[in-house]
Tab-separated table of C-alpha atoms and ligand atoms in Angstrom:
chain	number	residue	atom	x	y	z
A	1	MET	CA	-11.604	-11.175	-19.036
A	2	ILE	CA	-12.073	-8.265	-16.679
A	3	LEU	CA	-14.842	-5.763	-17.369
A	4	ALA	CA	-13.826	-2.349	-16.115
A	5	ALA	CA	-14.995	0.218	-18.662
A	6	GLY	CA	-17.735	1.755	-16.486
A	7	LYS	CA	-17.563	5.276	-15.169
A	8	GLY	CA	-18.427	4.692	-11.528
A	9	THR	CA	-20.640	7.775	-11.241
A	10	ARG	CA	-21.606	7.139	-7.620
A	11	MET	CA	-17.993	7.392	-6.509
A	12	ARG	CA	-18.202	11.126	-7.387
A	13	SER	CA	-14.512	11.201	-8.114
A	14	GLN	CA	-12.108	12.669	-10.644
A	15	LYS	CA	-10.373	9.327	-10.516
A	16	SER	CA	-11.700	6.234	-12.239
A	17	LYS	CA	-13.633	4.031	-9.802
A	18	VAL	CA	-11.405	1.002	-10.415
A	19	LEU	CA	-8.311	3.009	-9.422
A	20	HIS	CA	-9.670	3.687	-5.930
A	21	GLU	CA	-7.729	1.565	-3.477
A	22	VAL	CA	-8.673	-1.204	-1.083
A	23	ALA	CA	-5.880	-2.296	1.297
A	24	GLY	CA	-3.259	-0.464	-0.736
A	25	ALA	CA	-4.109	-1.865	-4.163
A	26	PRO	CA	-6.448	-0.407	-6.806
A	27	LEU	CA	-9.766	-2.240	-7.157
A	28	VAL	CA	-8.880	-3.413	-10.650
A	29	ALA	CA	-5.736	-5.172	-9.359
A	30	TYR	CA	-7.788	-7.708	-7.388
A	31	PRO	CA	-9.454	-9.515	-10.312
A	32	VAL	CA	-6.134	-9.432	-12.187
A	33	LYS	CA	-4.365	-11.082	-9.235
A	34	ALA	CA	-7.166	-13.654	-8.921
A	35	ALA	CA	-6.949	-14.435	-12.652
A	36	GLN	CA	-3.181	-14.807	-12.451
A	37	ALA	CA	-3.447	-17.057	-9.396
A	38	LEU	CA	-5.770	-19.359	-11.370
A	39	GLY	CA	-3.255	-19.447	-14.219
A	40	ALA	CA	-5.487	-17.553	-16.657
A	41	ASN	CA	-3.600	-16.641	-19.806
A	42	PRO	CA	-3.999	-14.350	-21.641
A	43	ILE	CA	-5.741	-11.745	-19.478
A	44	VAL	CA	-7.875	-9.110	-21.196
A	45	CYS	CA	-9.147	-5.939	-19.534
A	46	VAL	CA	-12.051	-4.111	-21.150
A	47	LEU	CA	-11.428	-0.448	-20.404
A	48	GLY	CA	-13.230	2.742	-21.386
A	49	HIS	CA	-13.506	5.480	-18.800
A	50	GLN	CA	-9.969	6.880	-18.187
A	51	ILE	CA	-8.547	4.080	-20.315
A	52	ASP	CA	-5.049	5.633	-20.396
A	53	GLU	CA	-4.716	6.054	-16.636
A	54	VAL	CA	-6.097	2.602	-15.883
A	55	SER	CA	-3.809	0.984	-18.503
A	56	ARG	CA	-0.829	2.803	-17.027
A	57	VAL	CA	-1.585	1.621	-13.494
A	58	LEU	CA	-2.053	-1.954	-14.726
A	59	SER	CA	1.212	-2.055	-16.634
A	60	ALA	CA	3.118	-0.430	-13.742
A	61	ARG	CA	1.796	-3.141	-11.413
A	62	PHE	CA	1.789	-6.214	-13.575
A	63	GLY	CA	4.217	-5.387	-16.402
A	64	ALA	CA	3.472	-4.082	-19.883
A	65	GLU	CA	3.035	-7.585	-21.353
A	66	ALA	CA	0.748	-9.084	-18.693
A	67	ILE	CA	-2.569	-7.676	-19.896
A	68	ARG	CA	-4.234	-7.105	-23.256
A	69	VAL	CA	-6.476	-4.061	-23.282
A	70	ALA	CA	-9.738	-3.945	-25.248
A	71	ALA	CA	-11.168	-0.446	-25.613
A	72	GLN	CA	-14.878	0.159	-25.069
A	73	HIS	CA	-15.322	3.868	-25.641
A	74	GLU	CA	-19.088	3.869	-25.299
A	75	GLN	CA	-20.526	1.745	-22.486
A	76	ARG	CA	-23.320	-0.079	-24.279
A	77	GLY	CA	-23.681	-2.798	-21.656
A	78	THR	CA	-21.943	-5.842	-20.219
A	79	GLY	CA	-22.736	-7.942	-23.341
A	80	HIS	CA	-21.150	-5.327	-25.589
A	81	ALA	CA	-18.099	-5.198	-23.286
A	82	VAL	CA	-17.607	-8.965	-23.514
A	83	ALA	CA	-17.983	-8.934	-27.324
A	84	LEU	CA	-15.184	-6.327	-27.492
A	85	GLY	CA	-13.098	-8.252	-24.959
A	86	LEU	CA	-13.243	-11.321	-27.202
A	87	GLU	CA	-11.569	-9.461	-30.087
A	88	PRO	CA	-8.010	-9.705	-28.714
A	89	LEU	CA	-8.775	-13.410	-28.038
A	90	SER	CA	-9.477	-14.316	-31.682
A	91	GLY	CA	-7.257	-17.421	-31.731
A	92	PHE	CA	-8.293	-18.558	-28.238
A	93	SER	CA	-10.458	-21.664	-27.850
A	94	GLY	CA	-10.370	-22.367	-24.101
A	95	LEU	CA	-12.600	-21.297	-21.232
A	96	VAL	CA	-13.153	-17.617	-20.533
A	97	LEU	CA	-13.608	-16.433	-16.931
A	98	ILE	CA	-15.445	-13.121	-16.816
A	99	LEU	CA	-14.679	-10.901	-13.812
A	100	TYR	CA	-15.522	-7.294	-12.888
A	101	GLY	CA	-13.029	-4.556	-12.086
A	102	ASP	CA	-15.115	-3.373	-9.138
A	103	VAL	CA	-15.613	-6.729	-7.352
A	104	PRO	CA	-12.464	-7.215	-5.241
A	105	LEU	CA	-13.446	-9.752	-2.562
A	106	LEU	CA	-13.951	-12.928	-4.602
A	107	ARG	CA	-11.785	-15.718	-3.269
A	108	GLU	CA	-9.584	-17.771	-5.536
A	109	SER	CA	-11.166	-20.918	-4.144
A	110	THR	CA	-14.616	-19.769	-5.319
A	111	LEU	CA	-13.337	-19.040	-8.815
A	112	ALA	CA	-11.500	-22.375	-8.888
A	113	ARG	CA	-14.822	-24.120	-8.103
A	114	MET	CA	-16.382	-22.337	-11.081
A	115	VAL	CA	-13.553	-23.295	-13.422
A	116	ASP	CA	-13.800	-26.931	-12.288
A	117	ALA	CA	-17.548	-26.947	-12.882
A	118	ALA	CA	-17.004	-25.501	-16.393
A	119	ALA	CA	-14.727	-28.359	-17.457
A	120	LYS	CA	-17.790	-30.075	-19.011
A	121	GLY	CA	-18.224	-27.134	-21.395
A	122	THR	CA	-21.309	-25.600	-19.797
A	123	LEU	CA	-21.902	-21.974	-18.841
A	124	VAL	CA	-21.145	-21.636	-15.142
A	125	MET	CA	-22.456	-18.598	-13.320
A	126	LEU	CA	-21.954	-17.390	-9.784
A	127	THR	CA	-25.108	-16.785	-7.737
A	128	ALA	CA	-25.879	-15.824	-4.155
A	129	ARG	CA	-28.901	-15.790	-1.886
A	130	VAL	CA	-29.325	-12.360	-0.370
A	131	ALA	CA	-31.812	-10.747	1.978
A	132	HIS	CA	-32.065	-7.562	-0.095
A	133	PRO	CA	-31.914	-8.501	-3.796
A	134	SER	CA	-32.800	-5.025	-5.051
A	135	GLY	CA	-30.462	-3.826	-7.830
A	136	TYR	CA	-29.262	-7.284	-8.834
A	137	GLY	CA	-30.332	-9.495	-11.720
A	138	ARG	CA	-32.694	-12.250	-10.434
A	139	ILE	CA	-32.211	-15.906	-11.287
A	140	VAL	CA	-35.346	-17.313	-12.920
A	141	ARG	CA	-35.561	-21.113	-12.656
A	142	ASN	CA	-38.130	-23.491	-14.223
A	143	GLU	CA	-40.230	-26.100	-12.354
A	144	GLU	CA	-37.309	-28.537	-12.431
A	145	GLY	CA	-35.078	-25.963	-10.797
A	146	ARG	CA	-32.990	-25.369	-13.933
A	147	VAL	CA	-31.869	-21.811	-14.680
A	148	GLU	CA	-33.870	-20.337	-17.531
A	149	ARG	CA	-32.706	-16.755	-17.617
A	150	ILE	CA	-31.759	-13.682	-15.623
A	151	VAL	CA	-34.085	-10.733	-15.248
A	152	GLU	CA	-32.510	-7.389	-14.453
A	153	ASP	CA	-34.002	-5.444	-11.549
A	154	ARG	CA	-35.327	-2.724	-13.834
A	155	ASP	CA	-36.980	-5.252	-16.168
A	156	ALA	CA	-38.412	-7.486	-13.411
A	157	THR	CA	-42.110	-7.978	-12.635
A	158	GLU	CA	-43.265	-7.524	-9.019
A	159	ALA	CA	-43.250	-11.314	-8.602
A	160	GLN	CA	-39.720	-11.629	-10.012
A	161	LYS	CA	-38.493	-8.873	-7.699
A	162	LEU	CA	-39.247	-11.202	-4.761
A	163	ILE	CA	-36.659	-13.758	-5.971
A	164	CYS	CA	-33.732	-13.694	-3.551
A	165	GLU	CA	-31.297	-15.676	-5.679
A	166	VAL	CA	-29.226	-13.107	-7.555
A	167	ASN	CA	-26.613	-12.973	-10.281
A	168	ALA	CA	-23.107	-12.099	-9.097
A	169	GLY	CA	-22.218	-11.307	-12.733
A	170	ILE	CA	-19.232	-13.656	-12.802
A	171	TYR	CA	-19.201	-16.422	-15.431
A	172	VAL	CA	-17.050	-19.134	-16.985
A	173	ALA	CA	-17.871	-20.345	-20.516
A	174	PRO	CA	-16.129	-21.667	-23.621
A	175	ALA	CA	-14.835	-18.834	-25.836
A	176	ALA	CA	-16.670	-20.228	-28.886
A	177	PHE	CA	-20.021	-20.123	-27.076
A	178	LEU	CA	-19.407	-16.533	-25.907
A	179	ARG	CA	-18.554	-15.411	-29.450
A	180	GLU	CA	-21.783	-16.820	-30.883
A	181	ALA	CA	-23.976	-15.802	-27.963
A	182	THR	CA	-22.781	-12.181	-27.688
A	183	ALA	CA	-23.233	-11.736	-31.455
A	184	LYS	CA	-26.957	-12.458	-31.001
A	185	LEU	CA	-27.643	-9.955	-28.206
A	186	SER	CA	-30.074	-7.091	-28.752
A	187	PRO	CA	-30.819	-3.986	-26.672
A	188	GLN	CA	-34.558	-4.666	-26.161
A	189	ASN	CA	-34.670	-3.827	-22.454
A	190	ALA	CA	-35.288	-1.042	-19.979
A	191	GLN	CA	-31.733	0.346	-20.306
A	192	GLY	CA	-31.330	-0.094	-24.073
A	193	GLU	CA	-28.090	-1.996	-23.447
A	194	LEU	CA	-26.629	-5.277	-24.623
A	195	TYR	CA	-27.078	-7.394	-21.501
A	196	LEU	CA	-24.557	-10.157	-20.960
A	197	THR	CA	-27.230	-11.882	-18.904
A	198	ASP	CA	-29.095	-12.625	-22.154
A	199	ILE	CA	-26.514	-15.286	-22.975
A	200	VAL	CA	-28.068	-17.415	-20.209
A	201	PRO	CA	-31.212	-18.564	-22.106
A	202	GLN	CA	-28.996	-19.267	-25.111
A	203	ALA	CA	-26.777	-21.480	-22.968
A	204	ALA	CA	-29.828	-23.149	-21.386
A	205	ALA	CA	-30.913	-24.180	-24.894
A	206	THR	CA	-27.466	-25.429	-25.998
A	207	ILE	CA	-24.452	-26.108	-23.736
A	208	GLY	CA	-26.381	-26.008	-20.452
A	209	VAL	CA	-26.131	-23.758	-17.386
A	210	GLU	CA	-24.790	-24.498	-13.953
A	211	THR	CA	-24.607	-22.274	-10.917
A	212	VAL	CA	-22.009	-22.033	-8.182
A	213	ASP	CA	-23.262	-20.515	-4.933
A	214	VAL	CA	-21.195	-17.870	-3.166
A	215	ASP	CA	-21.244	-16.048	0.173
A	216	PRO	CA	-22.809	-12.635	-0.619
A	217	GLU	CA	-19.874	-10.879	1.103
A	218	GLU	CA	-17.530	-12.109	-1.643
A	219	MET	CA	-19.591	-10.864	-4.569
A	220	ALA	CA	-20.006	-7.319	-3.271
A	221	GLY	CA	-19.446	-4.745	-5.988
A	222	ILE	CA	-18.073	-1.325	-5.103
A	223	ASN	CA	-20.186	1.601	-6.225
A	224	ASP	CA	-19.549	4.314	-3.647
A	225	ARG	CA	-17.065	5.259	-0.943
A	226	ALA	CA	-19.066	3.643	1.866
A	227	GLN	CA	-18.892	0.295	0.045
A	228	LEU	CA	-15.206	0.889	-0.638
A	229	VAL	CA	-14.364	1.140	3.066
A	230	GLN	CA	-16.645	-1.789	3.936
A	231	ALA	CA	-14.739	-3.915	1.430
A	232	GLU	CA	-11.492	-2.645	2.868
A	233	ALA	CA	-12.533	-3.760	6.362
A	234	VAL	CA	-13.299	-7.259	5.049
A	235	MET	CA	-10.028	-7.385	3.124
A	236	ARG	CA	-7.973	-6.178	6.092
A	237	ALA	CA	-9.549	-8.747	8.404
A	238	ARG	CA	-8.645	-11.458	5.876
A	239	ILE	CA	-5.081	-10.191	5.485
A	240	ASN	CA	-4.591	-10.002	9.265
A	241	ALA	CA	-6.060	-13.468	9.812
A	242	HIS	CA	-3.647	-14.807	7.206
A	243	ALA	CA	-0.700	-12.954	8.796
A	244	MET	CA	-1.612	-14.400	12.206
A	245	GLU	CA	-1.040	-17.930	10.942
A	246	LEU	CA	2.671	-17.136	11.337
A	247	ALA	CA	2.991	-13.831	13.164
A	248	THR	CA	1.643	-12.373	16.418
A	249	LEU	CA	-0.455	-9.239	15.975
A	250	ARG	CA	-1.068	-7.875	19.473
A	251	ALA	CA	-4.114	-5.809	18.483
A	252	PRO	CA	-5.035	-6.950	14.972
A	253	GLU	CA	-8.018	-4.602	14.728
A	254	THR	CA	-5.596	-1.640	14.852
A	255	VAL	CA	-3.014	-3.004	12.389
A	256	ARG	CA	-3.238	-2.063	8.693
A	257	ILE	CA	-1.425	-4.386	6.321
A	258	ASP	CA	-1.657	-3.876	2.558
A	259	SER	CA	-2.474	-6.797	0.328
A	260	ASP	CA	1.018	-7.126	-1.211
A	261	VAL	CA	2.895	-7.110	2.118
A	262	VAL	CA	4.817	-10.276	3.008
A	263	ILE	CA	5.297	-11.256	6.659
A	264	GLU	CA	7.536	-14.174	7.584
A	265	ALA	CA	7.359	-16.527	10.559
A	266	ASP	CA	7.565	-15.435	14.203
A	267	VAL	CA	7.199	-11.737	13.529
A	268	GLU	CA	5.661	-9.718	16.349
A	269	ILE	CA	3.594	-6.659	15.548
A	270	GLU	CA	2.404	-4.240	18.226
A	271	PRO	CA	-0.742	-2.044	18.025
A	272	ASN	CA	-1.302	0.708	15.442
A	273	VAL	CA	1.278	-0.472	12.948
A	274	THR	CA	0.802	0.299	9.236
A	275	LEU	CA	2.609	-1.808	6.634
A	276	ARG	CA	2.164	-0.443	3.140
A	277	GLY	CA	2.872	-1.331	-0.466
A	278	ARG	CA	5.469	-4.008	-1.040
A	279	THR	CA	6.849	-4.082	2.493
A	280	ARG	CA	8.440	-7.385	3.621
A	281	ILE	CA	9.092	-8.300	7.258
A	282	GLY	CA	11.751	-10.964	7.865
A	283	ALA	CA	11.434	-13.857	10.282
A	284	GLY	CA	11.498	-13.027	13.965
A	285	ALA	CA	11.442	-9.256	13.477
A	286	PHE	CA	9.700	-7.052	16.043
A	287	ILE	CA	7.669	-4.067	14.811
A	288	GLY	CA	6.868	-1.735	17.690
A	289	GLN	CA	3.782	0.321	18.272
A	290	GLY	CA	2.934	2.963	15.692
A	291	CYS	CA	5.570	2.070	13.099
A	292	VAL	CA	4.627	3.058	9.531
A	293	LEU	CA	6.555	1.202	6.836
A	294	THR	CA	6.085	1.744	3.114
A	295	ASP	CA	7.782	-0.423	0.451
A	296	THR	CA	10.397	-1.328	3.041
A	297	VAL	CA	12.301	-4.583	3.493
A	298	VAL	CA	13.092	-5.527	7.096
A	299	GLY	CA	15.657	-8.258	7.714
A	300	PRO	CA	15.221	-11.171	10.102
A	301	GLY	CA	15.539	-10.521	13.815
A	302	THR	CA	15.466	-6.741	13.456
A	303	GLU	CA	13.881	-4.767	16.253
A	304	MET	CA	11.945	-1.644	15.312
A	305	LYS	CA	11.048	0.291	18.399
A	306	PRO	CA	7.847	2.377	18.454
A	307	TYR	CA	7.057	5.102	15.926
A	308	THR	CA	9.750	4.315	13.422
A	309	VAL	CA	8.788	5.545	9.930
A	310	ALA	CA	10.423	4.030	6.847
A	311	ASP	CA	9.785	4.566	3.152
A	312	GLN	CA	11.552	2.596	0.385
A	313	ALA	CA	14.237	1.485	2.803
A	314	ILE	CA	16.188	-1.744	3.064
A	315	VAL	CA	17.045	-2.892	6.570
A	316	GLY	CA	19.358	-5.824	7.236
A	317	ALA	CA	19.209	-8.541	9.866
A	318	ARG	CA	19.366	-7.927	13.637
A	319	CYS	CA	19.268	-4.127	13.319
A	320	LYS	CA	17.946	-1.950	16.144
A	321	LEU	CA	15.907	1.022	15.035
A	322	GLY	CA	14.032	3.799	16.777
A	323	PRO	CA	12.102	4.784	18.710
A	324	PHE	CA	11.268	7.663	16.328
A	325	ALA	CA	13.781	6.832	13.604
A	326	HIS	CA	13.006	8.118	10.100
A	327	LEU	CA	14.357	6.096	7.177
A	328	ARG	CA	13.664	7.898	3.927
A	329	PRO	CA	13.943	6.560	0.353
A	330	GLY	CA	17.289	5.075	-0.580
A	331	THR	CA	18.218	4.067	2.959
A	332	ASP	CA	20.115	0.778	2.889
A	333	LEU	CA	21.221	-0.646	6.229
A	334	ALA	CA	23.463	-3.713	6.428
A	335	ASP	CA	23.162	-6.256	9.257
A	336	ASP	CA	23.545	-5.267	12.938
A	337	VAL	CA	23.129	-1.530	12.330
A	338	HIS	CA	21.656	0.721	15.028
A	339	VAL	CA	19.689	3.828	14.052
A	340	GLY	CA	18.225	5.408	17.152
A	341	ASN	CA	15.810	8.138	18.184
A	342	PHE	CA	15.458	11.213	15.993
A	343	VAL	CA	17.906	9.968	13.405
A	344	GLU	CA	16.909	10.664	9.789
A	345	THR	CA	18.530	8.900	6.853
A	346	LYS	CA	18.056	9.501	3.117
A	347	LYS	CA	19.910	7.907	0.173
A	348	THR	CA	22.312	6.537	2.730
A	349	ARG	CA	24.050	3.193	2.965
A	350	ILE	CA	25.282	2.115	6.384
A	351	GLY	CA	27.707	-0.797	6.730
A	352	LYS	CA	27.560	-3.763	9.088
A	353	GLY	CA	27.686	-3.016	12.806
A	354	SER	CA	27.667	0.785	12.466
A	355	LYS	CA	25.673	2.961	14.850
A	356	ALA	CA	23.940	6.327	14.762
A	357	ASN	CA	22.048	6.183	18.009
A	358	HIS	CA	20.768	9.703	18.622
A	359	LEU	CA	19.709	12.892	16.808
A	360	ALA	CA	21.471	12.824	13.446
A	361	TYR	CA	20.813	13.561	9.775
A	362	LEU	CA	22.608	11.381	7.250
A	363	GLY	CA	21.755	12.293	3.648
A	364	ASP	CA	23.532	11.141	0.464
A	365	THR	CA	26.012	9.312	2.624
A	366	ILE	CA	28.000	6.103	2.485
A	367	VAL	CA	28.955	4.826	5.918
A	368	GLY	CA	31.369	1.908	6.232
A	369	GLU	CA	31.394	-0.886	8.800
A	370	ARG	CA	31.797	-0.435	12.596
A	371	VAL	CA	31.422	3.342	12.348
A	372	ASN	CA	30.125	5.316	15.330
A	373	ILE	CA	28.157	8.462	14.550
A	374	GLY	CA	27.785	10.693	17.596
A	375	ALA	CA	24.650	12.530	18.700
A	376	GLY	CA	23.888	15.648	16.729
A	377	THR	CA	25.927	14.733	13.655
A	378	ILE	CA	24.670	16.385	10.481
A	379	THR	CA	25.739	15.741	6.904
A	380	CYS	CA	25.400	19.108	5.175
A	381	ASN	CA	24.476	17.517	1.847
A	382	TYR	CA	22.772	20.483	0.175
A	383	ASN	CA	24.323	23.801	-0.711
A	384	GLY	CA	21.045	25.308	-1.897
A	385	PHE	CA	21.605	24.143	-5.461
A	386	GLU	CA	22.716	20.508	-5.486
A	387	LYS	CA	22.986	17.440	-3.290
A	388	ARG	CA	26.519	16.216	-2.525
A	389	GLN	CA	27.969	13.109	-0.994
A	390	THR	CA	29.632	12.281	2.317
A	391	ILE	CA	31.757	9.153	2.738
A	392	ILE	CA	32.662	7.823	6.181
A	393	GLU	CA	34.963	4.848	5.970
A	394	ASP	CA	35.209	1.684	8.093
A	395	GLY	CA	35.953	2.067	11.772
A	396	ALA	CA	35.706	5.890	11.811
A	397	PHE	CA	34.374	7.696	14.902
A	398	ILE	CA	32.381	10.893	14.459
A	399	GLY	CA	32.147	12.903	17.675
A	400	SER	CA	28.911	14.541	18.794
A	401	ASP	CA	27.610	17.729	17.197
A	402	THR	CA	29.705	17.421	14.042
A	403	GLN	CA	28.818	18.936	10.694
A	404	LEU	CA	30.229	17.101	7.693
A	405	VAL	CA	30.090	19.610	4.850
A	406	ALA	CA	29.719	17.580	1.650
A	407	PRO	CA	31.392	16.631	-0.568
A	408	VAL	CA	33.687	15.257	2.078
A	409	ARG	CA	35.347	12.020	3.183
A	410	VAL	CA	36.420	10.700	6.569
A	411	GLY	CA	39.103	8.032	6.132
A	412	PRO	CA	39.140	4.616	7.767
A	413	ASN	CA	39.615	4.564	11.561
A	414	ALA	CA	39.818	8.376	11.686
A	415	ILE	CA	38.386	10.231	14.673
A	416	VAL	CA	36.483	13.479	14.423
A	417	ALA	CA	36.458	15.340	17.728
A	418	ALA	CA	33.109	16.590	19.062
A	419	GLY	CA	31.802	19.870	17.724
A	420	ALA	CA	33.743	19.746	14.452
A	421	THR	CA	32.874	21.363	11.163
A	422	ILE	CA	34.586	19.105	8.635
A	423	THR	CA	35.161	20.608	5.201
A	424	GLN	CA	38.238	18.677	4.081
A	425	GLU	CA	39.088	15.007	3.868
A	426	VAL	CA	40.164	13.500	7.203
A	427	PRO	CA	43.084	11.144	6.510
A	428	ALA	CA	42.943	7.519	7.610
A	429	GLY	CA	43.615	7.096	11.325
A	430	ALA	CA	43.906	10.871	11.981
A	431	LEU	CA	42.162	12.950	14.644
A	432	ALA	CA	40.366	16.012	13.275
A	433	ILE	CA	39.617	18.892	15.647
A	434	THR	CA	38.140	22.158	14.443
A	435	ARG	CA	37.012	23.765	17.670
A	436	VAL	CA	38.439	26.931	19.257
A	437	ALA	CA	40.770	26.029	22.118
A	438	GLN	CA	39.191	26.257	25.565
A	439	THR	CA	40.423	29.094	27.879
A	440	HIS	CA	39.620	29.848	31.541
A	441	LEU	CA	39.053	33.067	33.442
A	442	GLU	CA	40.058	32.018	36.992
A	443	GLY	CA	37.700	33.181	39.757
A	444	TYR	CA	35.233	34.720	37.298
A	445	ALA	CA	32.198	32.930	38.728
A	446	ALA	CA	32.585	34.427	42.212
A	447	ARG	CA	33.100	37.947	40.770
A	448	LEU	CA	29.931	37.653	38.741
A	449	LYS	CA	27.963	36.523	41.780
A	450	ALA	CA	29.193	39.475	43.818
A	451	ARG	CA	28.290	41.947	41.064
A	452	TYR	CA	24.658	40.750	40.969
A	453	ALA	CA	24.371	40.745	44.775
A	454	ASP	CA	25.411	44.435	44.765
A	455	ARG	CA	22.752	45.357	42.234
A	456	GLU	CA	20.024	43.681	44.332
A	457	LYS	CA	21.127	45.620	47.370
A	458	THR	CA	21.038	49.002	45.598
A	459	ALA	CA	17.601	48.250	44.178
A	460	ALA	CA	16.238	47.322	47.646
A	461	GLU	CA	17.541	50.594	49.078
A	462	LYS	CA	15.548	52.478	46.401
A	463	GLY	CA	12.391	50.524	47.423
A	464	LYS	CA	12.186	48.310	44.348
A	465	PRO	CA	10.863	44.753	44.838
A	466	PRO	CA	13.487	41.997	44.781
A	467	ARG	CA	14.021	40.023	41.533
A	468	THR	CA	11.914	36.903	41.594
A	469	ASP	CA	13.698	34.865	38.908
A	470	ASN	CA	16.947	34.350	40.837
A	471	HIS	CA	16.716	30.643	40.943
A	472	ASP	CA	14.644	29.894	37.769
B	1	UD1	C1	-24.715	-6.665	-13.715
B	1	UD1	C2	-25.631	-7.793	-14.184
B	1	UD1	C3	-26.582	-8.167	-13.040
B	1	UD1	C4	-25.780	-8.555	-11.809
B	1	UD1	C5	-24.812	-7.448	-11.424
B	1	UD1	C6	-23.911	-7.925	-10.335
B	1	UD1	C7	-25.961	-7.382	-16.567
B	1	UD1	C8	-26.872	-6.882	-17.604
B	1	UD1	N1	-26.405	-7.329	-15.316
B	1	UD1	O1	-25.513	-5.549	-13.474
B	1	UD1	O2	-27.399	-9.256	-13.426
B	1	UD1	O3	-26.665	-8.857	-10.736
B	1	UD1	O4	-23.980	-7.084	-12.544
B	1	UD1	O5	-23.119	-6.863	-9.899
B	1	UD1	O6	-24.895	-7.847	-16.891
B	1	UD1	N2	-19.124	-2.665	-17.756
B	1	UD1	C9	-18.364	-2.413	-18.862
B	1	UD1	N3	-18.958	-1.933	-19.980
B	1	UD1	C10	-20.293	-1.707	-20.039
B	1	UD1	C11	-21.069	-1.966	-18.902
B	1	UD1	C12	-20.468	-2.462	-17.769
B	1	UD1	O7	-17.149	-2.615	-18.840
B	1	UD1	O8	-20.747	-1.279	-21.101
B	1	UD1	C13	-18.465	-3.173	-16.534
B	1	UD1	C14	-18.581	-2.211	-15.376
B	1	UD1	O9	-17.451	-1.340	-15.339
B	1	UD1	C15	-18.593	-3.147	-14.171
B	1	UD1	C16	-19.241	-4.420	-14.728
B	1	UD1	O10	-19.122	-4.346	-16.130
B	1	UD1	O11	-17.306	-3.484	-13.742
B	1	UD1	C17	-20.713	-4.540	-14.326
B	1	UD1	O12	-21.430	-3.439	-14.833
B	1	UD1	P1	-22.617	-2.785	-14.033
B	1	UD1	O13	-23.127	-1.652	-14.811
B	1	UD1	O14	-22.247	-2.572	-12.633
B	1	UD1	O15	-23.705	-3.952	-14.119
B	1	UD1	P2	-25.008	-4.009	-13.269
B	1	UD1	O16	-26.014	-3.141	-13.886
B	1	UD1	O17	-24.713	-3.821	-11.843
B	2	MG	MG1	-23.010	-3.009	-10.795
């Protein structure tokens, strides 16, 4: 059960706090992923503030069926939230793990320790020893060291405020216990809320309480933007350390890899690379300095030279891209394709072994296999009203500085001579030339030179200064 109904006032944002992102995923996605990794089923999210937006993001990420939503329209406290969260779990009799939507750094291994400890049917709570306990609930233990209860910061006496063992707010307990215990909560406290922490003395008197200790870094809750970027730094360091088990990151402190990115073995990543969203990098690929890839799949052995930018592109094996290539959404490159500097592709499929090495725009285009696209080739895919398609079939050769005015097709093994404006289908194997025939004016260069020399002479005779840009 994930509690995420709170407003997040200190974020000072139009957007719900739990939708702010850490390493490319919204905060609320982290506890959901942790719950899924532990095999929790079903998963309930208690939502209130911006319930529609948060629900939409969750179903887009995890599927409409993955999560049951419990609505808490008025935030009357963590105990109230859990009572509402139990409603969609009416037939459920197992253990409930309670997580928070704004606590993204908890490790699966920590939660697994809690679930193991809860197998005996006790209430297991996560605690940490911190240097600055202010703001947290304090763990009050009896003379035997057993947990008696939790005192919230605002309800604590001066003596209790000195306790450095704090409540992380994460629990595992049997559903039946939680149902009974939350039904008995009352709002007799400084905030007039139903405190979930008040289930602890009830558990101490019945099923028993156990604590699992955690590194304070893991339990950090996000309340403001400074904490958001601190958490992001921790998350990125973890992601990069994990990536470096298989891949070489030349300057890991400069590389930004989102949490859902997959990197296979023997990948090499140069400085200042950003890998976003659901990007996947195949084995042995090389990602050069400054590449920015979003939701892009890169095949094994592909070499991306510096400053290549790709968004929602699919790149095959052993391709050579960049430097400065721009693959826009809908780009689909087969194996052994070359897309070189200042080439832009959009909604374009390029077949095996084809090359567009310099300065081209290929939009709404299907390119066959072994095609050569010369420098300066442009598909004129837009007539100001609609986008239209260009087809270049296998083995065709497109000469430099060609405009292909869509809709148009170049047949297999056809050749388009440099400088062409192609508006009609080029038949298979044909040569298309559209340029004006070249003519020569014999001796013209010498006549021109003589004419300018004359002008200089006349000007000098009239006392004008000589031209200074003769040789510029
Ligand atoms: C809570 C604990 C405190 C603990 C701290 C750890 C209580 C009473 N106190 O305090 O002991 O040290 O967490 O961070 O439980 N939420 C709802 N509905 C509500 C209230 C809260 O969904 O009505 C959600 C919030 O969105 C948030 C989580 O529950 O994700 C925790 O709420 P928050 O208000 O931050 O609790 P704290 O006062 O920090
Ligand atoms: Mg809090």
